[in-house]
Amino acid sequence: MTTTTAAITSVVTKRDPKLANNWKSKPVEELSDAEIVAMPDSEYMNDTQLAFFRLKLVKLKQDMHANAGETAENLREDTVVVPDPADRATIEEEHALELRTRDRERKLLKKIDQSIARIDSGDYGYCDETGEPIGVLRLLARPTATLSLEAQQRRELKQKMFGD
């Protein structure tokens, strides 16, 4: 089990029967992760869950765009001339780290857009390799997941054995 999935699992250890039907009476915007997990298996990837994950993905995308704007602002502010080479090197390293982070987020934005497109096409929540449900817990931990946990582990094992 991945660390993120383990973190979600520790927060939502099991289905709370008291929450099982909350999704029927609450608006999607007010549903919690625990209420989504409490939904019965027969309701997997129904309209409510799809709307919940769409909101989660859109919010993640908006947060990344806000972070990108802050990065541009920070890089503009930190362009002062620093005479000390050690200080200048520290500032340059901080800039490089921030730019690497934004590059990772740029790649994640592409996956978010693909996930939203999968919601629109009705493929979201199902493994690309096996067609089986990915699982609500895994999707809460990683909303852009396209493989079930088992398929992801197989892929990682193959990559480890044979390289990229």
Tab-separated table of N, CA and C in Angstrom:
chain	number	residue	atom	x	y	z
A	1	MET	N	0.853	-1.179	0.000
A	1	MET	CA	0.000	0.000	0.000
A	1	MET	C	0.895	1.237	0.000
A	2	THR	N	0.625	2.198	-0.867
A	2	THR	CA	1.438	3.396	-0.931
A	2	THR	C	1.244	4.241	0.314
A	3	THR	N	2.186	5.140	0.560
A	3	THR	CA	2.123	5.970	1.758
A	3	THR	C	0.886	6.842	1.768
A	4	THR	N	0.553	7.441	0.630
A	4	THR	CA	-0.610	8.311	0.575
A	4	THR	C	-1.888	7.521	0.807
A	5	THR	N	-1.979	6.356	0.194
A	5	THR	CA	-3.155	5.522	0.405
A	5	THR	C	-3.231	5.096	1.865
A	6	ALA	N	-2.086	4.802	2.473
A	6	ALA	CA	-2.059	4.435	3.885
A	6	ALA	C	-2.530	5.598	4.752
A	7	ALA	N	-2.146	6.821	4.387
A	7	ALA	CA	-2.576	7.996	5.154
A	7	ALA	C	-4.085	8.169	5.069
A	8	ILE	N	-4.646	8.010	3.885
A	8	ILE	CA	-6.096	8.125	3.723
A	8	ILE	C	-6.782	6.995	4.493
A	9	THR	N	-6.224	5.794	4.393
A	9	THR	CA	-6.816	4.655	5.071
A	9	THR	C	-6.808	4.849	6.576
A	10	SER	N	-5.738	5.461	7.110
A	10	SER	CA	-5.694	5.672	8.550
A	10	SER	C	-6.720	6.709	8.982
A	11	VAL	N	-7.016	7.686	8.128
A	11	VAL	CA	-8.029	8.684	8.442
A	11	VAL	C	-9.416	8.076	8.303
A	12	VAL	N	-9.620	7.338	7.238
A	12	VAL	CA	-10.909	6.697	6.983
A	12	VAL	C	-10.661	5.192	7.037
A	13	THR	N	-10.658	4.632	8.244
A	13	THR	CA	-10.265	3.238	8.398
A	13	THR	C	-11.298	2.258	7.877
A	14	LYS	N	-12.565	2.584	8.028
A	14	LYS	CA	-13.599	1.692	7.514
A	14	LYS	C	-14.846	2.510	7.232
A	15	ARG	N	-15.754	1.890	6.562
A	15	ARG	CA	-17.005	2.570	6.232
A	15	ARG	C	-17.824	2.794	7.495
A	16	ASP	N	-18.244	3.988	7.668
A	16	ASP	CA	-19.105	4.318	8.804
A	16	ASP	C	-20.549	4.188	8.348
A	17	PRO	N	-21.285	3.212	8.873
A	17	PRO	CA	-22.663	3.004	8.416
A	17	PRO	C	-23.554	4.224	8.621
A	18	LYS	N	-23.203	5.066	9.591
A	18	LYS	CA	-24.008	6.270	9.837
A	18	LYS	C	-23.899	7.265	8.683
A	19	LEU	N	-22.805	7.179	7.925
A	19	LEU	CA	-22.577	8.111	6.823
A	19	LEU	C	-23.018	7.555	5.471
A	20	ALA	N	-23.429	6.306	5.449
A	20	ALA	CA	-23.683	5.593	4.190
A	20	ALA	C	-24.683	6.273	3.268
A	21	ASN	N	-25.672	6.962	3.813
A	21	ASN	CA	-26.692	7.567	2.956
A	21	ASN	C	-26.644	9.088	2.910
A	22	ASN	N	-25.603	9.688	3.508
A	22	ASN	CA	-25.485	11.150	3.504
A	22	ASN	C	-25.409	11.727	2.096
A	23	TRP	N	-24.837	10.962	1.181
A	23	TRP	CA	-24.663	11.444	-0.185
A	23	TRP	C	-25.993	11.697	-0.885
A	24	LYS	N	-27.042	11.076	-0.376
A	24	LYS	CA	-28.358	11.243	-0.994
A	24	LYS	C	-29.005	12.573	-0.633
A	25	SER	N	-28.639	13.128	0.518
A	25	SER	CA	-29.302	14.347	0.980
A	25	SER	C	-28.405	15.583	0.985
A	26	LYS	N	-27.105	15.419	0.844
A	26	LYS	CA	-26.178	16.552	0.890
A	26	LYS	C	-25.753	16.968	-0.514
A	27	PRO	N	-25.517	18.269	-0.700
A	27	PRO	CA	-24.941	18.677	-1.982
A	27	PRO	C	-23.499	18.156	-2.102
A	28	VAL	N	-23.059	17.932	-3.308
A	28	VAL	CA	-21.729	17.365	-3.559
A	28	VAL	C	-20.633	18.208	-2.911
A	29	GLU	N	-20.790	19.522	-2.936
A	29	GLU	CA	-19.765	20.422	-2.393
A	29	GLU	C	-19.554	20.210	-0.893
A	30	GLU	N	-20.547	19.687	-0.198
A	30	GLU	CA	-20.459	19.526	1.251
A	30	GLU	C	-20.067	18.116	1.679
A	31	LEU	N	-19.931	17.196	0.744
A	31	LEU	CA	-19.577	15.820	1.091
A	31	LEU	C	-18.110	15.730	1.513
A	32	SER	N	-17.856	14.909	2.523
A	32	SER	CA	-16.489	14.691	2.986
A	32	SER	C	-15.938	13.407	2.375
A	33	ASP	N	-14.630	13.214	2.528
A	33	ASP	CA	-14.006	11.986	2.050
A	33	ASP	C	-14.640	10.771	2.719
A	34	ALA	N	-14.899	10.873	4.038
A	34	ALA	CA	-15.478	9.748	4.781
A	34	ALA	C	-16.860	9.386	4.241
A	35	GLU	N	-17.632	10.384	3.845
A	35	GLU	CA	-18.968	10.117	3.306
A	35	GLU	C	-18.884	9.445	1.936
A	36	ILE	N	-17.887	9.805	1.157
A	36	ILE	CA	-17.693	9.165	-0.150
A	36	ILE	C	-17.263	7.707	0.054
A	37	VAL	N	-16.375	7.464	1.017
A	37	VAL	CA	-15.922	6.101	1.308
A	37	VAL	C	-17.079	5.257	1.836
A	38	ALA	N	-17.985	5.870	2.582
A	38	ALA	CA	-19.105	5.135	3.189
A	38	ALA	C	-20.165	4.711	2.175
A	39	MET	N	-20.107	5.254	0.987
A	39	MET	CA	-21.104	4.889	-0.027
A	39	MET	C	-20.993	3.403	-0.349
A	40	PRO	N	-22.106	2.755	-0.619
A	40	PRO	CA	-22.059	1.321	-0.938
A	40	PRO	C	-21.337	1.056	-2.260
A	41	ASP	N	-20.744	-0.139	-2.364
A	41	ASP	CA	-20.016	-0.524	-3.582
A	41	ASP	C	-20.895	-0.457	-4.821
A	42	SER	N	-22.173	-0.692	-4.657
A	42	SER	CA	-23.094	-0.676	-5.800
A	42	SER	C	-23.217	0.726	-6.402
A	43	GLU	N	-22.807	1.744	-5.656
A	43	GLU	CA	-22.882	3.130	-6.134
A	43	GLU	C	-21.537	3.631	-6.667
A	44	TYR	N	-20.586	2.725	-6.898
A	44	TYR	CA	-19.245	3.121	-7.341
A	44	TYR	C	-19.316	3.917	-8.638
A	45	MET	N	-18.711	5.059	-8.629
A	45	MET	CA	-18.622	6.000	-9.745
A	45	MET	C	-19.991	6.396	-10.284
A	46	ASN	N	-20.913	6.607	-9.366
A	46	ASN	CA	-22.204	7.165	-9.765
A	46	ASN	C	-22.022	8.671	-10.002
A	47	ASP	N	-23.073	9.362	-10.349
A	47	ASP	CA	-22.976	10.786	-10.668
A	47	ASP	C	-22.427	11.606	-9.501
A	48	THR	N	-22.786	11.241	-8.282
A	48	THR	CA	-22.316	11.980	-7.106
A	48	THR	C	-20.815	11.824	-6.931
A	49	GLN	N	-20.314	10.600	-7.021
A	49	GLN	CA	-18.872	10.395	-6.880
A	49	GLN	C	-18.109	11.078	-8.008
A	50	LEU	N	-18.615	10.987	-9.221
A	50	LEU	CA	-17.946	11.651	-10.346
A	50	LEU	C	-17.904	13.160	-10.131
A	51	ALA	N	-18.996	13.740	-9.664
A	51	ALA	CA	-19.033	15.180	-9.395
A	51	ALA	C	-18.080	15.533	-8.254
A	52	PHE	N	-18.011	14.688	-7.233
A	52	PHE	CA	-17.104	14.909	-6.100
A	52	PHE	C	-15.654	14.945	-6.582
A	53	PHE	N	-15.263	13.952	-7.389
A	53	PHE	CA	-13.879	13.897	-7.867
A	53	PHE	C	-13.594	15.016	-8.870
A	54	ARG	N	-14.586	15.404	-9.660
A	54	ARG	CA	-14.393	16.538	-10.568
A	54	ARG	C	-14.087	17.800	-9.758
A	55	LEU	N	-14.857	18.034	-8.699
A	55	LEU	CA	-14.606	19.198	-7.838
A	55	LEU	C	-13.212	19.139	-7.224
A	56	LYS	N	-12.826	17.967	-6.769
A	56	LYS	CA	-11.502	17.776	-6.165
A	56	LYS	C	-10.399	18.092	-7.180
A	57	LEU	N	-10.558	17.609	-8.398
A	57	LEU	CA	-9.562	17.848	-9.449
A	57	LEU	C	-9.514	19.322	-9.862
A	58	VAL	N	-10.673	19.949	-9.990
A	58	VAL	CA	-10.727	21.358	-10.379
A	58	VAL	C	-10.082	22.230	-9.297
A	59	LYS	N	-10.341	21.903	-8.027
A	59	LYS	CA	-9.741	22.667	-6.928
A	59	LYS	C	-8.226	22.502	-6.933
A	60	LEU	N	-7.755	21.287	-7.150
A	60	LEU	CA	-6.320	21.023	-7.227
A	60	LEU	C	-5.685	21.834	-8.358
A	61	LYS	N	-6.363	21.883	-9.478
A	61	LYS	CA	-5.880	22.644	-10.634
A	61	LYS	C	-5.819	24.137	-10.314
A	62	GLN	N	-6.851	24.665	-9.666
A	62	GLN	CA	-6.878	26.081	-9.299
A	62	GLN	C	-5.755	26.407	-8.315
A	63	ASP	N	-5.517	25.516	-7.355
A	63	ASP	CA	-4.439	25.726	-6.387
A	63	ASP	C	-3.082	25.781	-7.081
A	64	MET	N	-2.888	24.923	-8.067
A	64	MET	CA	-1.611	24.913	-8.792
A	64	MET	C	-1.421	26.182	-9.603
A	65	HIS	N	-2.500	26.666	-10.213
A	65	HIS	CA	-2.393	27.924	-10.961
A	65	HIS	C	-2.062	29.074	-10.020
A	66	ALA	N	-2.635	29.068	-8.832
A	66	ALA	CA	-2.321	30.109	-7.848
A	66	ALA	C	-0.856	30.022	-7.424
A	67	ASN	N	-0.368	28.792	-7.211
A	67	ASN	CA	1.037	28.603	-6.850
A	67	ASN	C	1.965	29.094	-7.957
A	68	ALA	N	1.587	28.849	-9.195
A	68	ALA	CA	2.414	29.287	-10.322
A	68	ALA	C	2.512	30.810	-10.349
A	69	GLY	N	1.413	31.487	-10.073
A	69	GLY	CA	1.424	32.944	-10.020
A	69	GLY	C	2.319	33.456	-8.909
A	70	GLU	N	2.282	32.791	-7.766
A	70	GLU	CA	3.148	33.175	-6.645
A	70	GLU	C	4.611	32.960	-6.999
A	71	THR	N	4.914	31.878	-7.706
A	71	THR	CA	6.293	31.596	-8.104
A	71	THR	C	6.827	32.704	-8.995
A	72	ALA	N	6.037	33.106	-9.978
A	72	ALA	CA	6.474	34.182	-10.870
A	72	ALA	C	6.737	35.451	-10.077
A	73	GLU	N	5.866	35.740	-9.140
A	73	GLU	CA	6.031	36.939	-8.306
A	73	GLU	C	7.290	36.828	-7.441
A	74	ASN	N	7.516	35.660	-6.844
A	74	ASN	CA	8.703	35.458	-6.003
A	74	ASN	C	9.986	35.585	-6.807
A	75	LEU	N	10.002	35.046	-8.009
A	75	LEU	CA	11.209	35.130	-8.836
A	75	LEU	C	11.500	36.578	-9.227
A	76	ARG	N	10.451	37.357	-9.464
A	76	ARG	CA	10.645	38.775	-9.790
A	76	ARG	C	11.183	39.545	-8.585
A	77	GLU	N	10.659	39.242	-7.400
A	77	GLU	CA	11.079	39.948	-6.195
A	77	GLU	C	12.512	39.619	-5.795
A	78	ASP	N	12.926	38.379	-6.023
A	78	ASP	CA	14.241	37.927	-5.565
A	78	ASP	C	15.369	38.199	-6.556
A	79	THR	N	15.153	39.056	-7.527
A	79	THR	CA	16.188	39.301	-8.529
A	79	THR	C	17.105	40.461	-8.147
A	80	VAL	N	17.257	40.706	-6.863
A	80	VAL	CA	18.168	41.754	-6.417
A	80	VAL	C	19.593	41.265	-6.566
A	81	VAL	N	20.528	42.207	-6.729
A	81	VAL	CA	21.936	41.867	-6.872
A	81	VAL	C	22.509	41.641	-5.471
A	82	VAL	N	23.061	40.445	-5.269
A	82	VAL	CA	23.649	40.096	-3.983
A	82	VAL	C	25.153	39.945	-4.190
A	83	PRO	N	25.941	40.754	-3.486
A	83	PRO	CA	27.388	40.702	-3.713
A	83	PRO	C	28.058	39.421	-3.189
A	84	ASP	N	27.532	38.829	-2.143
A	84	ASP	CA	28.158	37.640	-1.563
A	84	ASP	C	27.863	36.411	-2.425
A	85	PRO	N	28.892	35.730	-2.914
A	85	PRO	CA	28.680	34.554	-3.783
A	85	PRO	C	27.877	33.432	-3.100
A	86	ALA	N	28.086	33.249	-1.805
A	86	ALA	CA	27.351	32.186	-1.102
A	86	ALA	C	25.858	32.519	-1.048
A	87	ASP	N	25.525	33.756	-0.766
A	87	ASP	CA	24.121	34.171	-0.741
A	87	ASP	C	23.498	34.057	-2.122
A	88	ARG	N	24.258	34.463	-3.142
A	88	ARG	CA	23.763	34.387	-4.511
A	88	ARG	C	23.507	32.923	-4.898
A	89	ALA	N	24.405	32.034	-4.496
A	89	ALA	CA	24.242	30.613	-4.797
A	89	ALA	C	23.002	30.043	-4.089
A	90	THR	N	22.779	30.478	-2.867
A	90	THR	CA	21.601	30.022	-2.122
A	90	THR	C	20.321	30.461	-2.820
A	91	ILE	N	20.287	31.715	-3.239
A	91	ILE	CA	19.108	32.244	-3.936
A	91	ILE	C	18.887	31.485	-5.243
A	92	GLU	N	19.962	31.239	-5.992
A	92	GLU	CA	19.834	30.505	-7.254
A	92	GLU	C	19.349	29.076	-7.027
A	93	GLU	N	19.830	28.439	-5.958
A	93	GLU	CA	19.388	27.081	-5.649
A	93	GLU	C	17.909	27.065	-5.265
A	94	GLU	N	17.465	28.048	-4.498
A	94	GLU	CA	16.055	28.156	-4.140
A	94	GLU	C	15.187	28.348	-5.380
A	95	HIS	N	15.670	29.168	-6.322
A	95	HIS	CA	14.936	29.378	-7.572
A	95	HIS	C	14.857	28.085	-8.373
A	96	ALA	N	15.975	27.366	-8.442
A	96	ALA	CA	15.999	26.107	-9.199
A	96	ALA	C	15.031	25.090	-8.580
A	97	LEU	N	15.012	25.027	-7.253
A	97	LEU	CA	14.108	24.108	-6.569
A	97	LEU	C	12.651	24.480	-6.840
A	98	GLU	N	12.351	25.760	-6.785
A	98	GLU	CA	10.982	26.204	-7.033
A	98	GLU	C	10.574	25.929	-8.477
A	99	LEU	N	11.492	26.125	-9.411
A	99	LEU	CA	11.180	25.844	-10.811
A	99	LEU	C	10.985	24.348	-11.065
A	100	ARG	N	11.756	23.499	-10.383
A	100	ARG	CA	11.552	22.046	-10.514
A	100	ARG	C	10.184	21.647	-9.970
A	101	THR	N	9.809	22.263	-8.855
A	101	THR	CA	8.493	21.981	-8.280
A	101	THR	C	7.398	22.380	-9.255
A	102	ARG	N	7.513	23.545	-9.864
A	102	ARG	CA	6.505	23.999	-10.829
A	102	ARG	C	6.477	23.095	-12.047
A	103	ASP	N	7.639	22.558	-12.454
A	103	ASP	CA	7.672	21.649	-13.595
A	103	ASP	C	6.915	20.363	-13.269
A	104	ARG	N	7.078	19.865	-12.051
A	104	ARG	CA	6.319	18.679	-11.624
A	104	ARG	C	4.827	18.992	-11.615
A	105	GLU	N	4.469	20.184	-11.145
A	105	GLU	CA	3.059	20.573	-11.115
A	105	GLU	C	2.506	20.729	-12.532
A	106	ARG	N	3.344	21.217	-13.451
A	106	ARG	CA	2.910	21.342	-14.850
A	106	ARG	C	2.551	19.967	-15.414
A	107	LYS	N	3.373	18.971	-15.102
A	107	LYS	CA	3.084	17.607	-15.555
A	107	LYS	C	1.818	17.076	-14.884
A	108	LEU	N	1.630	17.416	-13.606
A	108	LEU	CA	0.434	16.985	-12.894
A	108	LEU	C	-0.810	17.656	-13.465
A	109	LEU	N	-0.687	18.908	-13.901
A	109	LEU	CA	-1.823	19.600	-14.526
A	109	LEU	C	-2.315	18.836	-15.754
A	110	LYS	N	-1.375	18.310	-16.513
A	110	LYS	CA	-1.739	17.525	-17.693
A	110	LYS	C	-2.527	16.283	-17.272
A	111	LYS	N	-2.094	15.622	-16.189
A	111	LYS	CA	-2.799	14.439	-15.694
A	111	LYS	C	-4.179	14.809	-15.153
A	112	ILE	N	-4.275	15.983	-14.520
A	112	ILE	CA	-5.571	16.443	-14.009
A	112	ILE	C	-6.531	16.652	-15.170
A	113	ASP	N	-6.068	17.309	-16.224
A	113	ASP	CA	-6.919	17.518	-17.403
A	113	ASP	C	-7.352	16.183	-18.016
A	114	GLN	N	-6.430	15.216	-18.056
A	114	GLN	CA	-6.768	13.895	-18.583
A	114	GLN	C	-7.809	13.207	-17.691
A	115	SER	N	-7.686	13.388	-16.375
A	115	SER	CA	-8.646	12.783	-15.445
A	115	SER	C	-10.029	13.401	-15.613
A	116	ILE	N	-10.076	14.708	-15.804
A	116	ILE	CA	-11.365	15.370	-16.026
A	116	ILE	C	-11.986	14.870	-17.335
A	117	ALA	N	-11.147	14.673	-18.347
A	117	ALA	CA	-11.648	14.129	-19.617
A	117	ALA	C	-12.158	12.699	-19.430
A	118	ARG	N	-11.499	11.928	-18.560
A	118	ARG	CA	-11.956	10.556	-18.271
A	118	ARG	C	-13.300	10.587	-17.559
A	119	ILE	N	-13.512	11.571	-16.679
A	119	ILE	CA	-14.819	11.717	-16.028
A	119	ILE	C	-15.879	11.983	-17.082
A	120	ASP	N	-15.568	12.888	-18.016
A	120	ASP	CA	-16.518	13.225	-19.080
A	120	ASP	C	-16.842	12.026	-19.965
A	121	SER	N	-15.852	11.172	-20.198
A	121	SER	CA	-16.075	10.021	-21.082
A	121	SER	C	-16.641	8.810	-20.341
A	122	GLY	N	-16.662	8.861	-19.007
A	122	GLY	CA	-17.198	7.749	-18.226
A	122	GLY	C	-16.180	6.680	-17.884
A	123	ASP	N	-14.889	6.940	-18.138
A	123	ASP	CA	-13.839	5.953	-17.856
A	123	ASP	C	-13.175	6.149	-16.498
A	124	TYR	N	-13.471	7.250	-15.826
A	124	TYR	CA	-12.795	7.578	-14.566
A	124	TYR	C	-13.138	6.549	-13.491
A	125	GLY	N	-12.107	6.166	-12.731
A	125	GLY	CA	-12.321	5.241	-11.620
A	125	GLY	C	-12.092	3.793	-11.983
A	126	TYR	N	-11.764	3.530	-13.251
A	126	TYR	CA	-11.540	2.157	-13.689
A	126	TYR	C	-10.130	2.025	-14.260
A	127	CYS	N	-9.486	0.918	-13.949
A	127	CYS	CA	-8.101	0.661	-14.333
A	127	CYS	C	-7.946	0.587	-15.854
A	128	ASP	N	-6.915	1.249	-16.365
A	128	ASP	CA	-6.631	1.222	-17.798
A	128	ASP	C	-6.234	-0.169	-18.279
A	129	GLU	N	-5.556	-0.929	-17.428
A	129	GLU	CA	-5.067	-2.252	-17.839
A	129	GLU	C	-6.106	-3.351	-17.663
A	130	THR	N	-6.803	-3.348	-16.532
A	130	THR	CA	-7.693	-4.471	-16.227
A	130	THR	C	-9.170	-4.135	-16.366
A	131	GLY	N	-9.504	-2.861	-16.330
A	131	GLY	CA	-10.901	-2.458	-16.403
A	131	GLY	C	-11.635	-2.580	-15.074
A	132	GLU	N	-10.930	-3.022	-14.045
A	132	GLU	CA	-11.529	-3.162	-12.718
A	132	GLU	C	-11.577	-1.808	-12.014
A	133	PRO	N	-12.446	-1.661	-11.018
A	133	PRO	CA	-12.488	-0.411	-10.252
A	133	PRO	C	-11.151	-0.132	-9.558
A	134	ILE	N	-10.720	1.099	-9.612
A	134	ILE	CA	-9.476	1.504	-8.948
A	134	ILE	C	-9.683	1.552	-7.440
A	135	GLY	N	-10.850	2.006	-7.018
A	135	GLY	CA	-11.155	2.081	-5.593
A	135	GLY	C	-11.202	3.523	-5.118
A	136	VAL	N	-12.173	3.804	-4.290
A	136	VAL	CA	-12.375	5.166	-3.798
A	136	VAL	C	-11.198	5.634	-2.953
A	137	LEU	N	-10.671	4.753	-2.086
A	137	LEU	CA	-9.547	5.150	-1.234
A	137	LEU	C	-8.340	5.569	-2.066
A	138	ARG	N	-8.029	4.801	-3.086
A	138	ARG	CA	-6.882	5.138	-3.943
A	138	ARG	C	-7.138	6.453	-4.676
A	139	LEU	N	-8.353	6.649	-5.153
A	139	LEU	CA	-8.664	7.884	-5.868
A	139	LEU	C	-8.657	9.099	-4.934
A	140	LEU	N	-9.020	8.903	-3.683
A	140	LEU	CA	-8.920	10.006	-2.727
A	140	LEU	C	-7.460	10.367	-2.482
A	141	ALA	N	-6.608	9.357	-2.421
A	141	ALA	CA	-5.186	9.589	-2.208
A	141	ALA	C	-4.515	10.165	-3.453
A	142	ARG	N	-4.939	9.683	-4.616
A	142	ARG	CA	-4.338	10.108	-5.881
A	142	ARG	C	-5.447	10.219	-6.920
A	143	PRO	N	-6.085	11.391	-7.009
A	143	PRO	CA	-7.237	11.550	-7.906
A	143	PRO	C	-6.918	11.349	-9.385
A	144	THR	N	-5.637	11.378	-9.746
A	144	THR	CA	-5.267	11.208	-11.152
A	144	THR	C	-4.888	9.768	-11.486
A	145	ALA	N	-5.086	8.848	-10.557
A	145	ALA	CA	-4.704	7.447	-10.775
A	145	ALA	C	-5.476	6.856	-11.953
A	146	THR	N	-4.760	6.106	-12.777
A	146	THR	CA	-5.388	5.431	-13.911
A	146	THR	C	-5.251	3.916	-13.811
A	147	LEU	N	-4.510	3.460	-12.792
A	147	LEU	CA	-4.299	2.026	-12.601
A	147	LEU	C	-4.736	1.624	-11.198
A	148	SER	N	-5.242	0.410	-11.068
A	148	SER	CA	-5.548	-0.111	-9.738
A	148	SER	C	-4.229	-0.295	-9.004
A	149	LEU	N	-4.304	-0.461	-7.710
A	149	LEU	CA	-3.097	-0.612	-6.903
A	149	LEU	C	-2.281	-1.815	-7.371
A	150	GLU	N	-2.942	-2.918	-7.658
A	150	GLU	CA	-2.247	-4.132	-8.099
A	150	GLU	C	-1.563	-3.916	-9.452
A	151	ALA	N	-2.249	-3.279	-10.378
A	151	ALA	CA	-1.672	-3.021	-11.702
A	151	ALA	C	-0.489	-2.059	-11.583
A	152	GLN	N	-0.594	-1.062	-10.706
A	152	GLN	CA	0.502	-0.118	-10.493
A	152	GLN	C	1.708	-0.840	-9.894
A	153	GLN	N	1.469	-1.719	-8.946
A	153	GLN	CA	2.571	-2.475	-8.346
A	153	GLN	C	3.244	-3.363	-9.385
A	154	ARG	N	2.458	-3.999	-10.255
A	154	ARG	CA	3.037	-4.824	-11.328
A	154	ARG	C	3.892	-3.975	-12.254
A	155	ARG	N	3.376	-2.801	-12.612
A	155	ARG	CA	4.122	-1.907	-13.505
A	155	ARG	C	5.432	-1.462	-12.864
A	156	GLU	N	5.387	-1.101	-11.585
A	156	GLU	CA	6.597	-0.669	-10.890
A	156	GLU	C	7.600	-1.802	-10.772
A	157	LEU	N	7.127	-3.018	-10.546
A	157	LEU	CA	8.012	-4.176	-10.465
A	157	LEU	C	8.695	-4.417	-11.812
A	158	LYS	N	7.937	-4.333	-12.903
A	158	LYS	CA	8.524	-4.497	-14.242
A	158	LYS	C	9.565	-3.420	-14.514
A	159	GLN	N	9.254	-2.175	-14.131
A	159	GLN	CA	10.203	-1.103	-14.344
A	159	GLN	C	11.476	-1.328	-13.541
A	160	LYS	N	11.329	-1.848	-12.330
A	160	LYS	CA	12.477	-2.109	-11.474
A	160	LYS	C	13.333	-3.216	-12.067
A	161	MET	N	12.669	-4.253	-12.616
A	161	MET	CA	13.383	-5.395	-13.171
A	161	MET	C	14.022	-5.069	-14.524
A	162	PHE	N	13.308	-4.356	-15.380
A	162	PHE	CA	13.770	-4.162	-16.741
A	162	PHE	C	14.176	-2.723	-17.063
A	163	GLY	N	14.067	-1.846	-16.119
A	163	GLY	CA	14.383	-0.444	-16.370
A	163	GLY	C	13.222	0.232	-17.063
A	164	ASP	N	13.397	1.497	-17.402
A	164	ASP	CA	12.326	2.244	-18.070
A	164	ASP	C	12.183	1.736	-19.454
